């Protein structure tokens, strides 16, 4: 149980540490990628200060074929009118030079800031309507706004940049300043729609991490709620835009690892228990061997002692209690042997005395009969029931009966 608590704390710490590191790498990778594209657009904006529209068109066409991360390049003048664009004809077959975009919010922003910037996710007005993110670089002429260069980012190219450091089931969403999703690997999050979690609640943790727990029944165990939860970390961008990267780590895979670890340890404990039972059975047999032998000896101990059997092999045990019991039985056997000897001697003496008394009685009886047979009077002897037991010859003569009669 102590190890389980330690494992849980260690796993929880590793989840948070890994989430922070991977979020930092993903954020750094995407910002580096965007800054590289921004550097190209900044050079274009510097070139646009002195180059003609034709020269800029050639340069835009050249860049379009060298960098697949940008789907479309364009140059707008100070009034927001397109003066150069690559490709010249969009996927709908329309020419876009001359179109005016001064009413777009990002046009006013870049005009005001005179700094490279990223728009939020917006609906494209060149080509087929679709969610679009533009990278802008202002054209500055004598410290005045002279238009801007834009590049339409290929959003599908952002995905491998973000997923370069993704392992397991890490989930992410790139969100603009209006909380709209730019790109995400979450099926329930749609591009250009607000990023929202499902029903549940957020709990703050350390290192800026939040734990999102979905709504569930009240009596659901804490471990099950932990399994269903997500660790969420939001990291803002430091350059170009007020974007933020939202990274979510599901806990369920880690709980499975923990449960497997617990199961392995419980299996080990079960194996130790089985081994312990086997060892206990073996040790108990060894311990009780002397007692078992003692029980076999004492089954017919009395007859053997009476016969003075000298071949009794008393067992020896390493247990003090068992050894004491054996010694007690041995002492009792010795005492019984002495008592049997005394009893046998008493029996012999008694038998001798009985034999002597029997012989004396027989002699007395013979003497009585001898005297009675020669007596001049009739002698009659009966028992307590009146049965005749003896008559002498004189009695038979007087009675006129034989002795048998």
C-alpha positions as MATLAB code, in Angstrom:
seq = 'XXXXXXXXXXXXXXXXXXXXXXXXXXXXXXXXXXXXXXXXXXXXXXXXXXXXXXXXXXXXXXXXXXXXXXXXXXXXXXXXXXXXXXXXXXXXXXXXXXXXXXXXXXXXXXXXXXXXXXXXXXXXXXXXXXXXXXXXXXXXXXXXXXXXXXXXXXXXXXXXXXXXXXXXXXXXXXXXXXXXXXXXXXXXXXXXXXXXXXXXXXXXXXXXXXXXXXXXXXXXXXXXXXXXXXXXXXXXXXXXXXXXXXXXXXXXXXXXXXXXXXXXXXXXXXXXXXXXXXXXXXXXXXXXXXXXXXXXXXXXXXXXXXXXXXXXXXXXXXXXXXXXXXXXXXXXXXXXXXXXXXXXXXXXXXXXXXXXXXXXXXXXXXXXXXXXXXXXXXXXXXXXXXXXXXXXXXXXXXXXXXXXX';
ca = [
       0.000    0.000    0.000;
       2.876    2.351    0.769;
       4.482    1.553   -2.584;
       1.150    2.156   -4.325;
       0.895    5.622   -2.809;
       4.489    6.329   -3.818;
       3.858    5.059   -7.349;
       0.760    7.219   -7.656;
       2.604   10.343   -6.492;
       5.543    9.559   -8.791;
       3.266    8.909  -11.782;
       1.316   12.091  -11.098;
       4.566   14.065  -10.936;
       5.849   12.482  -14.166;
       2.583   13.267  -15.986;
       2.805   16.920  -14.984;
       6.513   17.181  -15.761;
       6.097   15.536  -19.160;
       3.079   17.721  -19.944;
       4.999   20.906  -19.151;
       8.075   19.866  -21.179;
       6.107   18.743  -24.218;
       3.899   21.821  -24.109;
       7.011   24.012  -24.034;
       8.569   22.141  -26.973;
       5.360   22.270  -29.017;
       4.959   25.974  -28.278;
       8.583   26.622  -29.148;
       8.368   24.591  -32.369;
       5.275   26.341  -33.655;
       6.588   29.813  -32.752;
       9.911   29.049  -34.429;
       8.043   27.858  -37.494;
       5.923   31.005  -37.581;
       8.919   33.278  -37.025;
      10.685   31.657  -39.992;
       7.655   32.428  -42.186;
       7.461   35.920  -40.659;
      11.117   36.542  -41.526;
      10.365   35.767  -45.170;
       7.370   38.135  -45.208;
       9.360   40.868  -43.473;
      11.982   40.663  -46.233;
       9.186   40.856  -48.794;
       7.781   43.928  -47.042;
      11.218   45.594  -47.130;
      11.545   44.716  -50.808;
       8.094   46.185  -51.521;
       9.308   49.644  -50.421;
      11.409   50.023  -53.594;
      10.167   47.295  -55.970;
       7.394   47.707  -58.494;
       4.200   45.658  -58.525;
       5.555   43.565  -61.408;
       8.763   42.825  -59.574;
       6.815   41.890  -56.463;
       4.558   39.606  -58.504;
       7.598   37.739  -59.828;
       9.031   37.436  -56.330;
       5.724   36.157  -54.916;
       5.423   33.545  -57.671;
       8.962   32.396  -56.949;
       8.345   32.035  -53.205;
       5.075   30.187  -53.775;
       6.979   27.319  -55.395;
       9.770   27.221  -52.816;
       7.764   27.162  -49.592;
       4.789   24.760  -49.356;
       3.904   26.106  -45.912;
       2.345   29.222  -47.458;
      -0.610   28.639  -49.805;
      -0.938   32.200  -51.062;
       1.152   35.386  -51.007;
      -0.192   38.873  -51.583;
       0.695   42.569  -51.456;
      -1.783   45.306  -50.476;
      -1.148   49.022  -50.845;
      -1.837   51.641  -48.192;
      -5.506   51.704  -49.178;
      -5.945   47.948  -48.731;
      -6.053   47.151  -52.474;
      -4.339   44.011  -53.793;
      -1.487   44.970  -56.146;
       0.198   41.548  -56.416;
      -0.903   38.028  -55.513;
       0.374   34.512  -56.116;
      -1.187   32.541  -57.572;
      -2.776   35.088  -59.863;
      -5.857   32.924  -60.376;
      -7.433   31.217  -57.350;
      -9.092   27.786  -57.238;
     -12.389   29.362  -58.340;
     -10.766   30.805  -61.463;
     -10.983   34.407  -60.229;
      -8.373   37.169  -60.511;
      -7.907   38.950  -57.200;
      -5.683   41.922  -58.111;
      -7.640   45.075  -57.442;
      -9.768   43.665  -54.644;
      -9.939   45.844  -51.552;
      -9.595   44.478  -48.007;
      -9.379   47.716  -46.035;
     -12.492   46.769  -44.126;
     -10.908   43.688  -42.598;
     -10.074   44.171  -38.859;
      -6.508   42.923  -39.267;
      -5.799   45.642  -41.875;
      -6.431   48.341  -39.292;
      -4.400   46.454  -36.684;
      -1.245   46.089  -38.783;
      -1.618   49.713  -39.936;
      -1.741   50.829  -36.333;
       1.043   48.612  -34.936;
       3.439   48.620  -37.929;
       4.624   45.210  -36.663;
       4.402   41.700  -38.136;
       1.351   39.904  -36.808;
      -0.862   36.871  -37.108;
      -4.585   37.127  -37.612;
      -7.019   34.918  -35.807;
      -8.793   32.215  -37.731;
     -10.985   33.994  -40.306;
     -13.017   33.036  -43.338;
     -11.064   33.450  -46.549;
     -12.307   36.016  -49.097;
      -9.941   34.855  -51.818;
     -10.786   31.542  -53.413;
     -13.171   29.097  -51.780;
     -14.481   30.251  -48.376;
     -12.611   28.309  -45.719;
     -11.021   28.915  -42.314;
      -7.806   30.827  -42.865;
      -4.915   32.255  -40.864;
      -2.874   35.083  -42.362;
       0.652   36.157  -41.506;
       1.108   39.903  -42.091;
       4.185   42.113  -42.450;
       3.695   45.900  -42.850;
       5.333   47.879  -45.650;
       6.825   50.930  -43.898;
       7.795   53.924  -46.070;
       9.408   56.818  -44.197;
       7.904   55.556  -40.936;
       4.462   55.582  -42.536;
       2.186   52.708  -43.373;
       2.499   51.839  -47.035;
       0.465   48.635  -47.117;
       1.306   45.094  -46.079;
       2.383   41.742  -47.350;
       0.339   38.685  -46.369;
       0.862   34.976  -46.479;
      -1.935   32.453  -46.127;
      -0.664   29.703  -43.859;
      -1.269   26.105  -44.925;
      -2.890   24.911  -41.726;
      -2.267   21.253  -42.573;
       1.463   22.042  -42.399;
       1.088   23.113  -38.775;
      -0.056   19.661  -37.720;
       3.272   17.824  -38.204;
       5.059   20.718  -36.475;
       2.810   20.319  -33.432;
       2.756   16.536  -33.446;
       6.536   16.186  -33.666;
       6.710   15.887  -29.857;
       3.420   14.082  -29.300;
       3.603   10.652  -27.726;
       0.777    8.389  -26.690;
      -2.616   10.044  -26.429;
      -1.615   13.683  -25.942;
      -4.251   16.046  -27.298;
      -3.836   19.640  -28.344;
      -5.618   22.664  -29.764;
      -4.181   25.906  -31.137;
      -6.510   28.768  -30.189;
      -6.575   32.398  -31.303;
      -7.255   35.422  -29.095;
     -11.019   35.010  -29.566;
     -10.786   31.430  -28.231;
     -11.547   30.016  -31.685;
      -9.841   26.789  -32.670;
      -7.183   27.139  -35.381;
      -6.070   23.521  -35.486;
      -6.653   20.547  -33.191;
      -6.474   16.761  -33.031;
      -9.618   16.686  -30.876;
     -12.621   15.331  -32.727;
     -15.060   17.356  -30.641;
     -13.328   20.673  -31.422;
     -14.157   22.341  -34.742;
     -11.974   24.880  -36.521;
     -13.188   28.461  -36.221;
     -15.462   27.497  -33.333;
     -14.841   28.363  -29.651;
     -12.708   25.898  -27.748;
     -14.803   24.405  -24.952;
     -14.591   21.401  -22.689;
     -17.598   19.219  -22.062;
     -19.620   19.294  -18.874;
     -17.350   19.169  -15.870;
     -15.218   21.362  -13.660;
     -11.624   22.600  -13.529;
      -9.380   22.232  -10.508;
      -6.100   24.212  -10.306;
      -2.909   22.253   -9.716;
       0.754   23.169   -9.563;
       2.952   24.390  -12.471;
      -0.052   26.152  -14.030;
      -1.740   22.830  -14.791;
      -5.494   22.436  -14.458;
      -7.346   19.185  -13.921;
     -10.582   18.842  -15.818;
     -13.012   16.336  -14.314;
     -16.160   15.459  -16.269;
     -19.534   15.466  -14.613;
     -20.373   12.058  -13.190;
     -22.486   10.379  -10.545;
     -21.820   11.516   -6.995;
     -20.818    8.138   -5.604;
     -18.234    7.400   -8.288;
     -14.878    6.396   -6.696;
     -12.082    8.961   -6.666;
      -9.798    6.634   -8.650;
     -12.412    6.367  -11.416;
     -12.860   10.152  -11.514;
      -9.080   10.523  -11.712;
      -8.991    8.041  -14.595;
     -11.632    9.983  -16.563;
      -9.988   13.353  -15.961;
      -7.572   15.380  -18.110;
      -4.513   17.393  -17.134;
      -4.734   20.645  -19.086;
      -1.960   23.185  -19.678;
      -2.403   26.430  -21.589;
       0.726   28.179  -22.862;
       0.395   31.610  -24.554;
       2.475   32.736  -27.515;
       5.142   35.319  -26.853;
       5.344   36.763  -30.357;
       3.263   37.709  -33.410;
      -0.171   36.953  -31.941;
      -2.247   36.460  -28.814;
      -2.568   32.769  -29.552;
      -2.299   30.026  -27.007;
      -1.597   26.335  -27.148;
      -3.895   24.092  -25.112;
      -2.416   20.672  -24.373;
      -4.430   17.922  -22.687;
      -3.120   14.691  -21.230;
      -5.690   11.905  -20.627;
      -5.018   10.054  -17.384;
      -6.533    6.701  -18.360;
      -3.359    5.263  -20.025;
      -1.319    6.047  -16.922;
      -3.938    4.501  -14.647;
      -3.758    1.317  -16.731;
       0.008    1.267  -16.218;
      -0.464    1.796  -12.482;
      -3.101   -0.935  -12.295;
      -0.839   -3.323  -14.178;
       1.960   -2.495  -11.752;
      -0.389   -3.095   -8.816;
      -1.580   -6.357  -10.372;
       2.026   -7.522  -10.851;
       2.788   -6.774   -7.224;
      -0.351   -8.502   -6.008;
       0.552  -11.505   -8.158;
       4.010  -11.448   -6.578;
       2.428  -11.289   -3.121;
       0.163  -14.202   -4.077;
       3.185  -16.199   -5.269;
       5.001  -15.381   -2.017;
       1.915  -16.475   -0.102;
       1.812  -19.809   -1.948;
       5.516  -20.327   -1.335;
       5.009  -19.402    2.310;
       2.200  -21.926    2.617;
       4.415  -24.591    1.029;
       7.295  -23.707    3.346;
       4.911  -23.640    6.319;
       3.613  -27.099    5.399;
       7.156  -28.428    5.053;
       8.342  -26.807    8.295;
       5.246  -27.957   10.176;
       5.824  -31.525    9.006;
       9.414  -31.328   10.191;
       8.305  -29.774   13.465;
       5.553  -32.325   14.040;
       7.588  -35.340   12.914;
       8.783  -35.996   16.475;
       5.232  -35.584   17.818;
       3.879  -37.970   15.175;
       6.539  -40.550   16.040;
       5.733  -40.120   19.720;
       2.048  -40.736   18.995;
       2.904  -43.987   17.178;
       5.083  -45.161   20.082;
       2.428  -44.441   22.692;
      -0.313  -46.419   20.884;
       0.823  -49.738   22.463;
       3.153  -48.338   25.069;
       1.596  -50.119   28.053;
       1.879  -53.681   26.637;
       5.432  -53.052   25.523;
       6.356  -51.710   28.932;
       4.656  -54.692   30.561;
       6.721  -57.009   28.365;
       9.827  -54.983   29.260;
      10.547  -54.045   25.639;
      13.963  -52.380   25.632;
      13.882  -51.407   21.909;
      11.717  -48.296   22.271;
      13.413  -45.515   20.257;
      12.298  -42.245   21.747;
      12.297  -39.332   19.165;
      14.343  -36.147   19.569;
      13.036  -32.675   18.621;
      14.633  -29.237   18.249;
      11.556  -27.654   19.816;
      11.861  -27.153   23.558;
       8.162  -27.829   24.204;
       8.090  -31.006   22.112;
      11.318  -32.201   23.684;
       9.847  -31.574   27.137;
       6.752  -33.585   26.194;
       8.932  -36.485   25.010;
      10.923  -36.354   28.265;
       7.666  -36.413   30.249;
       6.476  -39.488   28.345;
       9.853  -41.139   28.842;
       9.754  -40.452   32.608;
       6.192  -41.739   32.745;
       7.264  -44.893   30.885;
      10.136  -45.444   33.321;
       7.777  -45.008   36.264;
       5.271  -47.393   34.696;
       8.034  -49.942   34.159;
       8.877  -49.788   37.861;
       5.203  -50.087   38.799;
       4.729  -53.012   36.412;
       7.732  -54.739   37.992;
       6.299  -54.211   41.483;
       2.904  -55.450   40.334;
       4.403  -58.550   38.725;
       6.308  -59.330   41.886;
       3.154  -58.881   43.975;
       1.266  -61.153   41.578;
       3.895  -63.881   41.926;
       3.802  -63.656   45.721;
       0.001  -63.778   45.678;
      -0.004  -66.793   43.375;
       2.450  -68.576   45.691;
       0.266  -67.834   48.697;
      -2.896  -68.954   46.895;
      -1.146  -72.153   45.874;
      -0.037  -72.723   49.448;
      -3.520  -72.072   50.823;
      -5.096  -74.301   48.165;
      -2.695  -77.110   49.026;
      -3.373  -76.674   52.744;
      -7.118  -76.696   52.097;
      -6.844  -79.826   49.997;
      -4.841  -81.526   52.719;
      -7.412  -80.441   55.307;
     -10.202  -81.767   53.109;
      -8.420  -85.066   52.583;
      -7.852  -85.324   56.319;
     -11.523  -84.601   56.986;
     -12.668  -87.256   54.569;
     -10.246  -89.766   55.937;
     -11.477  -89.162   59.499;
     -15.126  -89.113   58.400;
     -14.871  -92.356   56.444;
     -13.632  -94.173   59.552;
     -16.071  -92.543   61.970;
     -18.551  -94.939   63.721;
     -21.425  -92.492   63.138;
     -23.142  -91.328   59.962;
     -21.915  -87.920   58.783;
     -23.962  -85.816   56.392;
     -22.769  -82.441   54.906;
     -24.970  -79.998   52.935;
     -24.536  -76.541   51.461;
     -26.649  -73.443   52.199;
     -29.305  -74.602   49.718;
     -29.705  -77.969   51.356;
     -27.914  -79.934   48.675;
     -25.890  -82.880   49.821;
     -22.205  -82.472   49.314;
     -20.747  -85.325   51.356;
     -21.762  -88.533   53.171;
     -19.548  -91.093   54.818;
     -19.797  -94.817   54.494;
     -21.558  -95.188   57.839;
     -24.294  -92.796   56.718;
     -24.820  -94.787   53.481;
     -25.027  -97.945   55.561;
     -27.598  -96.477   57.937;
     -29.634  -94.841   55.106;
     -29.459  -97.808   52.791;
     -28.342  -95.568   49.904;
     -25.204  -95.464   47.831;
     -22.941  -92.423   47.878;
     -24.080  -91.453   44.336;
     -27.749  -91.687   45.392;
];
